[in-house]
Amino acid sequence: MPLAAAPRLDTGDTAWLLAATALVLLMTPGLALFYGGMVRTKSVLNMLMMSFVSIALVTVVWLVAGYSLAFGDDAFAGLIGGLGHLGLAGIGPDSLTGTVPTFLFSTFQLTFAIITAALISGAVADRTKFAGWLVFVPVWMLLVYVPVAHWVWGPGGWITQSLGALDFAGGLVVEIASGASGLALCLVLGPRIGFKKDAMRPHNLPMVMLGAGLLWFGWLGFNGGSALGANGLAAASLLNTLVAGCTGLLGWLFVEQRRDGHPTTFGAASGAVAGLVAITPACGVVSMPGAAVVGLAAGVVCSYAVAWKFRFGYDDSLDVVGVHFVGGVVGTLLIGLFATSVMTGGKEGLFYGGGLGQLGRQAVAVAVVAAYTFLATYGIGKVLDRVMGLRASAEEERTGLDQTVHAETAYDHGVLGHAGGPLHSASPVTSPVSPLAKDRKPSA
């Protein structure tokens, strides 16, 4: 038998993955704006900081041990990778993963890990100790994200290799893992002061829309880059991502109009994100019509799911459970209906003649990942809460974490001048931090 040709660097694939990596990294600042606009004025900067500090924390953990444990050669029964690449040992400029440099592949996967950790912060907004978050993120990354990433994407990972479930770009690894973990952590911390009683409306809807736009832009690299090449699969994944975001937006607005009589900007942003979440696992395995259905289903289902927190009493501050967990479940399960061999190269869903087998495999993967990430995160949260405390004090929460933790405010509510007078007040500034006024509510 002739020997297989050695892998060779493809400059086109490398150029595309370089661009995709930058796009995915941009998603975390986009998420910061999306979340920042959704909270009240007194905790905007804290929300931004939770996302930005995740970039730094996850990068350090990933380069030291995370990449090796997630993508190193399997060390035990498809559950975890080995330690051969600690600190990226054994990887050089000429090392390849497929047709791209391994350094680039590792960095691309790093950006996925970053945004997954940052997503969890939305479930516990307004009430989490920043110091606690600094400890939680590295621990969660090693004990929760890294094993699940190996199960699904790592060499010999049991969900892909043994079970045969499909997850093209992160429905299990990113969306369900972050959503289930967010639910666990918000149960550990308990509800915000005034939950179900006080109005906790988004303070800046233009910021929310800007953040959603940046997320959508970055998601094209998130899903399209997961093809790991500049090829037809990348193009199909990118198109499916765009389509699902559109139908998710329309589905959410349809529900709002029918239920409330008003299609809202907040609903448009949330619906687009719901569609993008759901298509993430499916973008490389379903056709364009299938992507449209996946996005539409997520927009409709998630628009109802966000209200579950009021019925069941868990304070998922920014709807991480209702959008990312539920949307991830919808998209991952619908692979079992809409997967087509044109995209997968073999496996097919029920509607394409594949029977119920693939749907069953998808359901098992969803159940296992949801259960593991929830229980593991709940345990981590309980231990950290007992050791150092994860919940901010009642006084800090009422005053706002921006002022009490960061000694800053997002908006200067002081008087800068008066009608007909100079732009700046002649009064000397006595403090670098202006006291916060009452939370502003969006106008009708």
Short mmCIF file of C-alpha atoms in Angstrom, two decimals:
data_model
loop_
_atom_site.label_atom_id
_atom_site.label_comp_id
_atom_site.label_asym_id
_atom_site.label_seq_id
_atom_site.Cartn_x
_atom_site.Cartn_y
_atom_site.Cartn_z
CA MET A 1 0.00 0.00 0.00
CA PRO A 2 1.36 3.49 -0.80
CA LEU A 3 2.17 5.65 2.17
CA ALA A 4 -0.24 8.49 2.91
CA ALA A 5 1.07 11.91 2.04
CA ALA A 6 2.38 13.89 5.00
CA PRO A 7 0.21 16.85 6.05
CA ARG A 8 1.20 20.07 4.35
CA LEU A 9 0.57 23.66 5.35
CA ASP A 10 -2.22 25.28 3.34
CA THR A 11 -1.83 29.05 3.26
CA GLY A 12 -5.48 29.62 2.31
CA ASP A 13 -6.74 27.52 5.24
CA THR A 14 -4.28 29.27 7.54
CA ALA A 15 -5.32 32.75 6.40
CA TRP A 16 -8.99 31.95 6.94
CA LEU A 17 -8.40 30.50 10.40
CA LEU A 18 -6.30 33.53 11.39
CA ALA A 19 -9.25 35.76 10.47
CA ALA A 20 -11.76 33.44 12.17
CA THR A 21 -9.70 33.46 15.38
CA ALA A 22 -9.79 37.25 15.47
CA LEU A 23 -13.55 37.19 14.85
CA VAL A 24 -14.19 34.79 17.72
CA LEU A 25 -12.01 36.79 20.10
CA LEU A 26 -14.08 39.88 19.24
CA MET A 27 -17.18 38.03 20.44
CA THR A 28 -16.16 38.37 24.09
CA PRO A 29 -16.00 42.21 24.01
CA GLY A 30 -19.26 42.00 22.04
CA LEU A 31 -20.72 39.85 24.81
CA ALA A 32 -19.49 42.39 27.36
CA LEU A 33 -21.48 45.15 25.61
CA PHE A 34 -24.50 42.86 25.20
CA TYR A 35 -24.50 41.99 28.89
CA GLY A 36 -23.46 45.48 29.98
CA GLY A 37 -26.50 47.05 28.32
CA MET A 38 -28.80 44.51 29.94
CA VAL A 39 -27.88 45.28 33.55
CA ARG A 40 -28.72 48.35 35.61
CA THR A 41 -26.47 51.41 35.59
CA LYS A 42 -24.85 50.61 38.91
CA SER A 43 -23.17 47.38 37.69
CA VAL A 44 -22.31 48.09 34.05
CA LEU A 45 -18.54 48.20 34.50
CA ASN A 46 -18.52 45.11 36.68
CA MET A 47 -20.34 43.24 33.92
CA LEU A 48 -17.81 44.41 31.35
CA MET A 49 -14.95 43.45 33.63
CA MET A 50 -16.24 39.90 34.16
CA SER A 51 -16.00 39.31 30.41
CA PHE A 52 -12.68 41.07 29.86
CA VAL A 53 -10.93 39.42 32.80
CA SER A 54 -12.10 36.05 31.46
CA ILE A 55 -9.92 36.65 28.40
CA ALA A 56 -6.83 36.92 30.58
CA LEU A 57 -7.67 34.12 33.01
CA VAL A 58 -8.67 31.54 30.43
CA THR A 59 -5.68 32.32 28.21
CA VAL A 60 -3.24 31.57 31.03
CA VAL A 61 -5.02 28.35 32.05
CA TRP A 62 -5.40 27.18 28.46
CA LEU A 63 -1.77 27.66 27.51
CA VAL A 64 -0.45 26.09 30.69
CA ALA A 65 -2.64 22.96 30.81
CA GLY A 66 -6.04 23.38 29.17
CA TYR A 67 -5.01 22.72 25.58
CA SER A 68 -3.04 19.60 26.48
CA LEU A 69 -5.88 18.12 28.54
CA ALA A 70 -8.51 18.93 25.93
CA PHE A 71 -6.68 18.17 22.68
CA GLY A 72 -3.75 16.02 23.73
CA ASP A 73 -3.74 12.31 22.95
CA ASP A 74 -6.41 10.51 24.91
CA ALA A 75 -5.19 9.43 28.33
CA PHE A 76 -8.16 7.47 29.67
CA ALA A 77 -11.23 6.00 27.98
CA GLY A 78 -12.06 9.09 25.92
CA LEU A 79 -12.51 11.20 29.05
CA ILE A 80 -9.41 13.40 29.20
CA GLY A 81 -6.29 14.21 27.22
CA GLY A 82 -2.73 13.66 28.29
CA LEU A 83 -0.10 15.98 29.74
CA GLY A 84 2.30 15.86 26.83
CA HIS A 85 1.67 19.45 25.76
CA LEU A 86 1.74 21.28 29.08
CA GLY A 87 2.83 24.82 28.34
CA LEU A 88 2.49 23.88 24.64
CA ALA A 89 5.54 21.65 25.02
CA GLY A 90 6.44 19.68 21.91
CA ILE A 91 4.72 22.16 19.56
CA GLY A 92 6.78 24.29 17.24
CA PRO A 93 6.22 26.69 14.34
CA ASP A 94 6.24 23.77 11.89
CA SER A 95 3.76 21.62 13.86
CA LEU A 96 0.50 21.12 11.98
CA THR A 97 -3.05 20.22 12.91
CA GLY A 98 -4.57 19.23 9.61
CA THR A 99 -3.38 21.89 7.19
CA VAL A 100 -2.93 24.74 9.68
CA PRO A 101 -0.24 25.46 12.31
CA THR A 102 -0.97 23.84 15.64
CA PHE A 103 -0.23 27.16 17.36
CA LEU A 104 -3.10 28.66 15.37
CA PHE A 105 -5.44 25.74 16.03
CA SER A 106 -4.73 26.03 19.76
CA THR A 107 -5.40 29.77 19.71
CA PHE A 108 -8.64 29.30 17.77
CA GLN A 109 -9.85 26.79 20.37
CA LEU A 110 -8.72 29.15 23.13
CA THR A 111 -11.16 31.81 21.92
CA PHE A 112 -14.00 29.28 22.29
CA ALA A 113 -12.98 28.56 25.87
CA ILE A 114 -12.85 32.28 26.67
CA ILE A 115 -16.36 33.11 25.57
CA THR A 116 -17.80 29.99 27.21
CA ALA A 117 -16.53 31.10 30.61
CA ALA A 118 -17.67 34.68 30.01
CA LEU A 119 -21.19 33.52 29.11
CA ILE A 120 -21.73 32.15 32.62
CA SER A 121 -21.33 35.62 34.13
CA GLY A 122 -24.69 36.67 32.72
CA ALA A 123 -26.51 34.22 34.99
CA VAL A 124 -25.03 35.76 38.15
CA ALA A 125 -24.89 39.43 37.19
CA ASP A 126 -25.24 42.17 39.84
CA ARG A 127 -24.31 40.01 42.84
CA THR A 128 -21.04 38.12 42.35
CA LYS A 129 -17.82 38.94 44.19
CA PHE A 130 -15.20 39.88 41.64
CA ALA A 131 -12.52 38.10 43.67
CA GLY A 132 -14.68 34.99 43.65
CA TRP A 133 -15.05 35.19 39.88
CA LEU A 134 -11.25 35.39 39.53
CA VAL A 135 -10.96 32.04 41.28
CA PHE A 136 -14.04 30.39 39.81
CA VAL A 137 -13.07 30.82 36.15
CA PRO A 138 -9.72 28.92 36.24
CA VAL A 139 -11.15 26.12 38.39
CA TRP A 140 -14.23 25.77 36.19
CA MET A 141 -12.11 25.79 33.05
CA LEU A 142 -9.99 22.83 34.18
CA LEU A 143 -12.71 20.75 35.82
CA VAL A 144 -15.64 21.39 33.50
CA TYR A 145 -14.82 22.90 30.11
CA VAL A 146 -11.63 20.99 29.38
CA PRO A 147 -13.10 17.48 29.93
CA VAL A 148 -16.22 18.23 27.89
CA ALA A 149 -14.11 19.67 25.05
CA HIS A 150 -12.09 16.46 25.01
CA TRP A 151 -15.23 14.29 25.01
CA VAL A 152 -16.54 16.06 21.92
CA TRP A 153 -13.52 17.32 19.95
CA GLY A 154 -10.41 15.72 21.42
CA PRO A 155 -8.60 12.72 19.94
CA GLY A 156 -10.55 9.64 21.01
CA GLY A 157 -13.23 11.67 22.80
CA TRP A 158 -16.06 9.31 23.75
CA ILE A 159 -19.03 11.45 22.66
CA THR A 160 -17.80 11.68 19.08
CA GLN A 161 -15.81 8.47 18.70
CA SER A 162 -17.81 6.00 20.79
CA LEU A 163 -21.31 7.47 21.01
CA GLY A 164 -21.32 9.00 17.53
CA ALA A 165 -23.07 12.26 18.43
CA LEU A 166 -22.45 15.35 16.29
CA ASP A 167 -21.47 18.82 17.48
CA PHE A 168 -19.85 20.87 14.74
CA ALA A 169 -19.01 24.11 16.55
CA GLY A 170 -20.00 23.87 20.20
CA GLY A 171 -23.65 23.23 21.05
CA LEU A 172 -22.55 20.80 23.75
CA VAL A 173 -19.15 22.25 24.61
CA VAL A 174 -20.07 25.95 24.63
CA GLU A 175 -23.84 26.49 24.80
CA ILE A 176 -25.17 23.66 26.95
CA ALA A 177 -22.09 23.69 29.18
CA SER A 178 -22.35 27.43 29.85
CA GLY A 179 -26.13 27.33 30.27
CA ALA A 180 -26.18 24.41 32.70
CA SER A 181 -23.25 25.91 34.61
CA GLY A 182 -24.99 29.28 34.77
CA LEU A 183 -28.07 27.62 36.26
CA ALA A 184 -25.97 25.84 38.87
CA LEU A 185 -24.09 28.99 39.87
CA CYS A 186 -27.18 31.17 40.14
CA LEU A 187 -28.72 28.54 42.44
CA VAL A 188 -25.60 28.64 44.62
CA LEU A 189 -25.70 32.44 44.88
CA GLY A 190 -29.46 32.84 45.19
CA PRO A 191 -31.59 35.60 43.64
CA ARG A 192 -30.76 39.29 43.49
CA ILE A 193 -32.26 41.60 46.07
CA GLY A 194 -35.64 42.61 44.69
CA PHE A 195 -35.98 39.70 42.27
CA LYS A 196 -39.64 39.39 41.17
CA LYS A 197 -40.40 42.69 42.94
CA ASP A 198 -38.26 45.44 41.43
CA ALA A 199 -38.06 46.37 37.77
CA MET A 200 -34.66 45.24 36.49
CA ARG A 201 -34.88 46.44 32.92
CA PRO A 202 -31.93 46.81 30.53
CA HIS A 203 -30.49 50.27 31.06
CA ASN A 204 -29.06 50.77 27.55
CA LEU A 205 -30.78 49.05 24.64
CA PRO A 206 -28.53 50.58 21.96
CA MET A 207 -25.58 48.97 23.77
CA VAL A 208 -27.45 45.65 23.74
CA MET A 209 -28.05 45.92 20.01
CA LEU A 210 -24.41 46.83 19.35
CA GLY A 211 -23.25 43.86 21.39
CA ALA A 212 -25.63 41.54 19.54
CA GLY A 213 -24.31 42.83 16.22
CA LEU A 214 -20.71 42.16 17.23
CA LEU A 215 -21.67 38.69 18.43
CA TRP A 216 -23.38 37.95 15.11
CA PHE A 217 -20.33 39.21 13.21
CA GLY A 218 -17.96 37.11 15.29
CA TRP A 219 -20.22 34.05 15.06
CA LEU A 220 -19.44 33.81 11.35
CA GLY A 221 -15.86 33.03 12.35
CA PHE A 222 -16.99 30.88 15.26
CA ASN A 223 -18.95 28.51 13.03
CA GLY A 224 -17.28 29.04 9.66
CA GLY A 225 -13.82 28.70 11.17
CA SER A 226 -14.76 25.35 12.70
CA ALA A 227 -14.36 23.82 9.24
CA LEU A 228 -10.62 24.46 9.81
CA GLY A 229 -10.20 25.37 6.17
CA ALA A 230 -11.12 27.81 3.44
CA ASN A 231 -13.50 25.43 1.71
CA GLY A 232 -17.11 24.67 0.84
CA LEU A 233 -17.91 23.41 4.33
CA ALA A 234 -16.80 26.73 5.80
CA ALA A 235 -18.95 28.59 3.28
CA ALA A 236 -21.99 26.43 4.02
CA SER A 237 -21.50 26.83 7.78
CA LEU A 238 -21.21 30.60 7.41
CA LEU A 239 -24.40 30.78 5.32
CA ASN A 240 -26.29 28.55 7.76
CA THR A 241 -25.18 30.80 10.61
CA LEU A 242 -26.49 33.91 8.89
CA VAL A 243 -29.80 32.25 8.00
CA ALA A 244 -30.44 30.87 11.50
CA GLY A 245 -29.73 34.23 13.11
CA CYS A 246 -32.32 35.81 10.82
CA THR A 247 -35.05 33.23 11.41
CA GLY A 248 -34.34 33.25 15.15
CA LEU A 249 -34.86 37.01 15.20
CA LEU A 250 -38.13 36.72 13.24
CA GLY A 251 -39.40 33.86 15.40
CA TRP A 252 -38.85 35.81 18.62
CA LEU A 253 -40.54 38.93 17.21
CA PHE A 254 -43.51 36.85 16.07
CA VAL A 255 -44.01 35.54 19.60
CA GLU A 256 -43.67 39.05 21.09
CA GLN A 257 -46.19 40.51 18.66
CA ARG A 258 -48.67 37.71 19.24
CA ARG A 259 -48.21 37.57 23.03
CA ASP A 260 -47.48 41.18 23.97
CA GLY A 261 -48.57 43.23 20.98
CA HIS A 262 -45.12 44.86 20.61
CA PRO A 263 -42.02 43.67 18.75
CA THR A 264 -39.07 45.03 20.73
CA THR A 265 -35.43 45.79 20.03
CA PHE A 266 -34.49 43.67 23.02
CA GLY A 267 -36.48 40.81 21.52
CA ALA A 268 -34.78 41.23 18.16
CA ALA A 269 -31.33 41.04 19.76
CA SER A 270 -32.30 38.05 21.90
CA GLY A 271 -33.93 36.21 19.00
CA ALA A 272 -30.89 36.62 16.77
CA VAL A 273 -28.64 35.28 19.52
CA ALA A 274 -31.02 32.36 20.15
CA GLY A 275 -30.90 31.39 16.48
CA LEU A 276 -27.11 31.66 16.44
CA VAL A 277 -26.84 29.52 19.57
CA ALA A 278 -29.01 26.77 18.10
CA ILE A 279 -27.23 26.60 14.75
CA THR A 280 -23.80 26.36 16.38
CA PRO A 281 -23.79 22.55 16.72
CA ALA A 282 -25.69 22.06 13.46
CA CYS A 283 -24.15 24.57 11.02
CA GLY A 284 -21.82 22.01 9.46
CA VAL A 285 -24.26 19.09 9.36
CA VAL A 286 -27.59 20.51 8.10
CA SER A 287 -28.63 22.08 4.81
CA MET A 288 -29.73 25.69 4.45
CA PRO A 289 -33.48 24.88 4.82
CA GLY A 290 -32.64 22.88 7.92
CA ALA A 291 -30.70 25.84 9.32
CA ALA A 292 -33.73 28.09 8.77
CA VAL A 293 -35.93 25.70 10.76
CA VAL A 294 -33.35 25.35 13.53
CA GLY A 295 -33.11 29.12 13.95
CA LEU A 296 -36.87 29.63 13.84
CA ALA A 297 -37.49 26.90 16.40
CA ALA A 298 -34.91 28.41 18.75
CA GLY A 299 -36.35 31.91 18.42
CA VAL A 300 -39.83 30.68 19.32
CA VAL A 301 -38.87 28.24 22.09
CA CYS A 302 -36.32 30.50 23.78
CA SER A 303 -38.74 33.45 23.81
CA TYR A 304 -40.94 31.38 26.12
CA ALA A 305 -38.08 29.75 28.03
CA VAL A 306 -36.72 33.04 29.39
CA ALA A 307 -39.86 33.35 31.55
CA TRP A 308 -39.25 30.03 33.27
CA LYS A 309 -37.07 31.72 35.89
CA PHE A 310 -40.07 33.57 37.28
CA ARG A 311 -42.13 30.39 37.40
CA PHE A 312 -39.46 28.23 39.03
CA GLY A 313 -37.74 30.93 41.11
CA TYR A 314 -34.13 30.81 39.89
CA ASP A 315 -32.62 34.23 39.14
CA ASP A 316 -30.86 33.77 35.82
CA SER A 317 -30.12 37.49 35.55
CA LEU A 318 -29.47 37.81 31.80
CA ASP A 319 -31.19 34.67 30.48
CA VAL A 320 -28.19 32.44 29.99
CA VAL A 321 -30.36 29.41 30.73
CA GLY A 322 -33.30 30.52 28.62
CA VAL A 323 -31.20 31.37 25.56
CA HIS A 324 -27.91 29.46 25.66
CA PHE A 325 -28.94 26.26 27.43
CA VAL A 326 -32.35 25.92 25.80
CA GLY A 327 -31.07 27.10 22.41
CA GLY A 328 -28.16 24.68 22.63
CA VAL A 329 -30.50 21.80 23.43
CA VAL A 330 -32.80 22.71 20.53
CA GLY A 331 -29.98 22.89 18.01
CA THR A 332 -28.23 19.74 19.21
CA LEU A 333 -31.41 17.65 19.17
CA LEU A 334 -32.58 18.92 15.78
CA ILE A 335 -29.38 17.50 14.27
CA GLY A 336 -31.12 14.16 14.79
CA LEU A 337 -33.88 15.32 12.46
CA PHE A 338 -32.11 17.47 9.87
CA ALA A 339 -28.57 16.08 9.50
CA THR A 340 -27.85 15.30 5.85
CA SER A 341 -25.12 13.19 4.31
CA VAL A 342 -24.38 16.01 1.87
CA MET A 343 -22.88 17.87 4.85
CA THR A 344 -21.80 15.04 7.16
CA GLY A 345 -20.42 12.69 4.53
CA GLY A 346 -22.48 9.82 5.90
CA LYS A 347 -24.72 10.34 8.93
CA GLU A 348 -28.32 11.40 8.37
CA GLY A 349 -31.21 12.52 10.55
CA LEU A 350 -34.76 11.20 10.68
CA PHE A 351 -36.13 13.52 7.98
CA TYR A 352 -33.40 12.43 5.56
CA GLY A 353 -33.93 8.69 5.99
CA GLY A 354 -31.55 8.07 8.87
CA GLY A 355 -34.11 6.78 11.37
CA LEU A 356 -34.19 7.60 15.08
CA GLY A 357 -30.65 6.46 15.86
CA GLN A 358 -28.94 9.83 15.46
CA LEU A 359 -31.64 11.60 17.45
CA GLY A 360 -31.08 9.14 20.29
CA ARG A 361 -27.34 9.70 20.23
CA GLN A 362 -27.84 13.46 20.31
CA ALA A 363 -30.22 13.13 23.28
CA VAL A 364 -27.73 11.03 25.25
CA ALA A 365 -24.98 13.57 24.62
CA VAL A 366 -27.23 16.44 25.74
CA ALA A 367 -28.26 14.63 28.92
CA VAL A 368 -24.72 13.65 29.92
CA VAL A 369 -23.12 17.04 29.24
CA ALA A 370 -25.96 18.93 30.94
CA ALA A 371 -25.85 16.68 34.02
CA TYR A 372 -22.07 16.73 34.35
CA THR A 373 -21.63 20.46 33.86
CA PHE A 374 -24.49 21.30 36.22
CA LEU A 375 -23.35 19.00 39.03
CA ALA A 376 -19.66 19.85 38.69
CA THR A 377 -20.33 23.59 38.63
CA TYR A 378 -22.70 23.35 41.57
CA GLY A 379 -20.01 21.54 43.54
CA ILE A 380 -17.34 24.08 42.60
CA GLY A 381 -19.66 26.94 43.51
CA LYS A 382 -20.56 25.46 46.88
CA VAL A 383 -16.93 24.85 47.82
CA LEU A 384 -15.79 28.32 46.80
CA ASP A 385 -18.75 29.93 48.51
CA ARG A 386 -17.90 28.14 51.73
CA VAL A 387 -14.17 28.90 51.50
CA MET A 388 -14.16 32.52 50.33
CA GLY A 389 -17.74 33.57 49.63
CA LEU A 390 -19.02 34.16 46.10
CA ARG A 391 -21.89 36.51 46.86
CA ALA A 392 -21.36 40.23 47.29
CA SER A 393 -22.72 41.78 50.48
CA ALA A 394 -26.20 43.26 50.54
CA GLU A 395 -24.74 46.76 50.89
CA GLU A 396 -22.45 46.26 47.88
CA GLU A 397 -25.34 44.92 45.82
CA ARG A 398 -27.66 47.80 46.71
CA THR A 399 -24.99 50.45 46.08
CA GLY A 400 -23.73 48.79 42.94
CA LEU A 401 -20.60 46.78 42.21
CA ASP A 402 -19.13 49.45 39.97
CA GLN A 403 -18.64 51.84 42.85
CA THR A 404 -17.99 49.40 45.69
CA VAL A 405 -15.62 47.02 43.83
CA HIS A 406 -14.03 49.04 41.03
CA ALA A 407 -14.29 52.58 42.46
CA GLU A 408 -15.73 53.78 39.15
CA THR A 409 -19.06 54.58 37.56
CA ALA A 410 -20.09 54.13 33.97
CA TYR A 411 -22.00 57.41 33.79
CA ASP A 412 -21.42 60.78 35.46
CA HIS A 413 -24.81 61.78 36.84
CA GLY A 414 -23.48 64.98 38.37
CA VAL A 415 -24.42 68.45 37.07
CA LEU A 416 -21.84 69.65 34.56
CA GLY A 417 -23.37 73.01 33.79
CA HIS A 418 -26.63 74.92 33.53
CA ALA A 419 -28.77 76.47 30.87
CA GLY A 420 -26.94 79.35 29.23
CA GLY A 421 -23.82 78.72 31.32
CA PRO A 422 -20.46 77.18 30.56
CA LEU A 423 -20.19 73.55 29.56
CA HIS A 424 -18.15 72.62 32.59
CA SER A 425 -18.98 73.44 36.16
CA ALA A 426 -16.65 75.86 37.94
CA SER A 427 -16.91 73.79 41.11
CA PRO A 428 -13.80 71.78 41.90
CA VAL A 429 -14.05 68.01 41.64
CA THR A 430 -13.87 66.62 45.13
CA SER A 431 -13.91 62.92 44.25
CA PRO A 432 -12.86 60.86 41.23
CA VAL A 433 -16.04 58.88 41.57
CA SER A 434 -19.48 60.46 41.21
CA PRO A 435 -22.24 59.00 43.36
CA LEU A 436 -24.75 56.95 41.43
CA ALA A 437 -28.22 58.30 40.84
CA LYS A 438 -31.23 56.06 40.76
CA ASP A 439 -31.29 53.48 37.97
CA ARG A 440 -32.68 54.88 34.77
CA LYS A 441 -35.42 53.01 33.03
CA PRO A 442 -35.91 52.89 29.26
CA SER A 443 -38.58 55.26 28.05
CA ALA A 444 -41.76 53.80 26.69
#
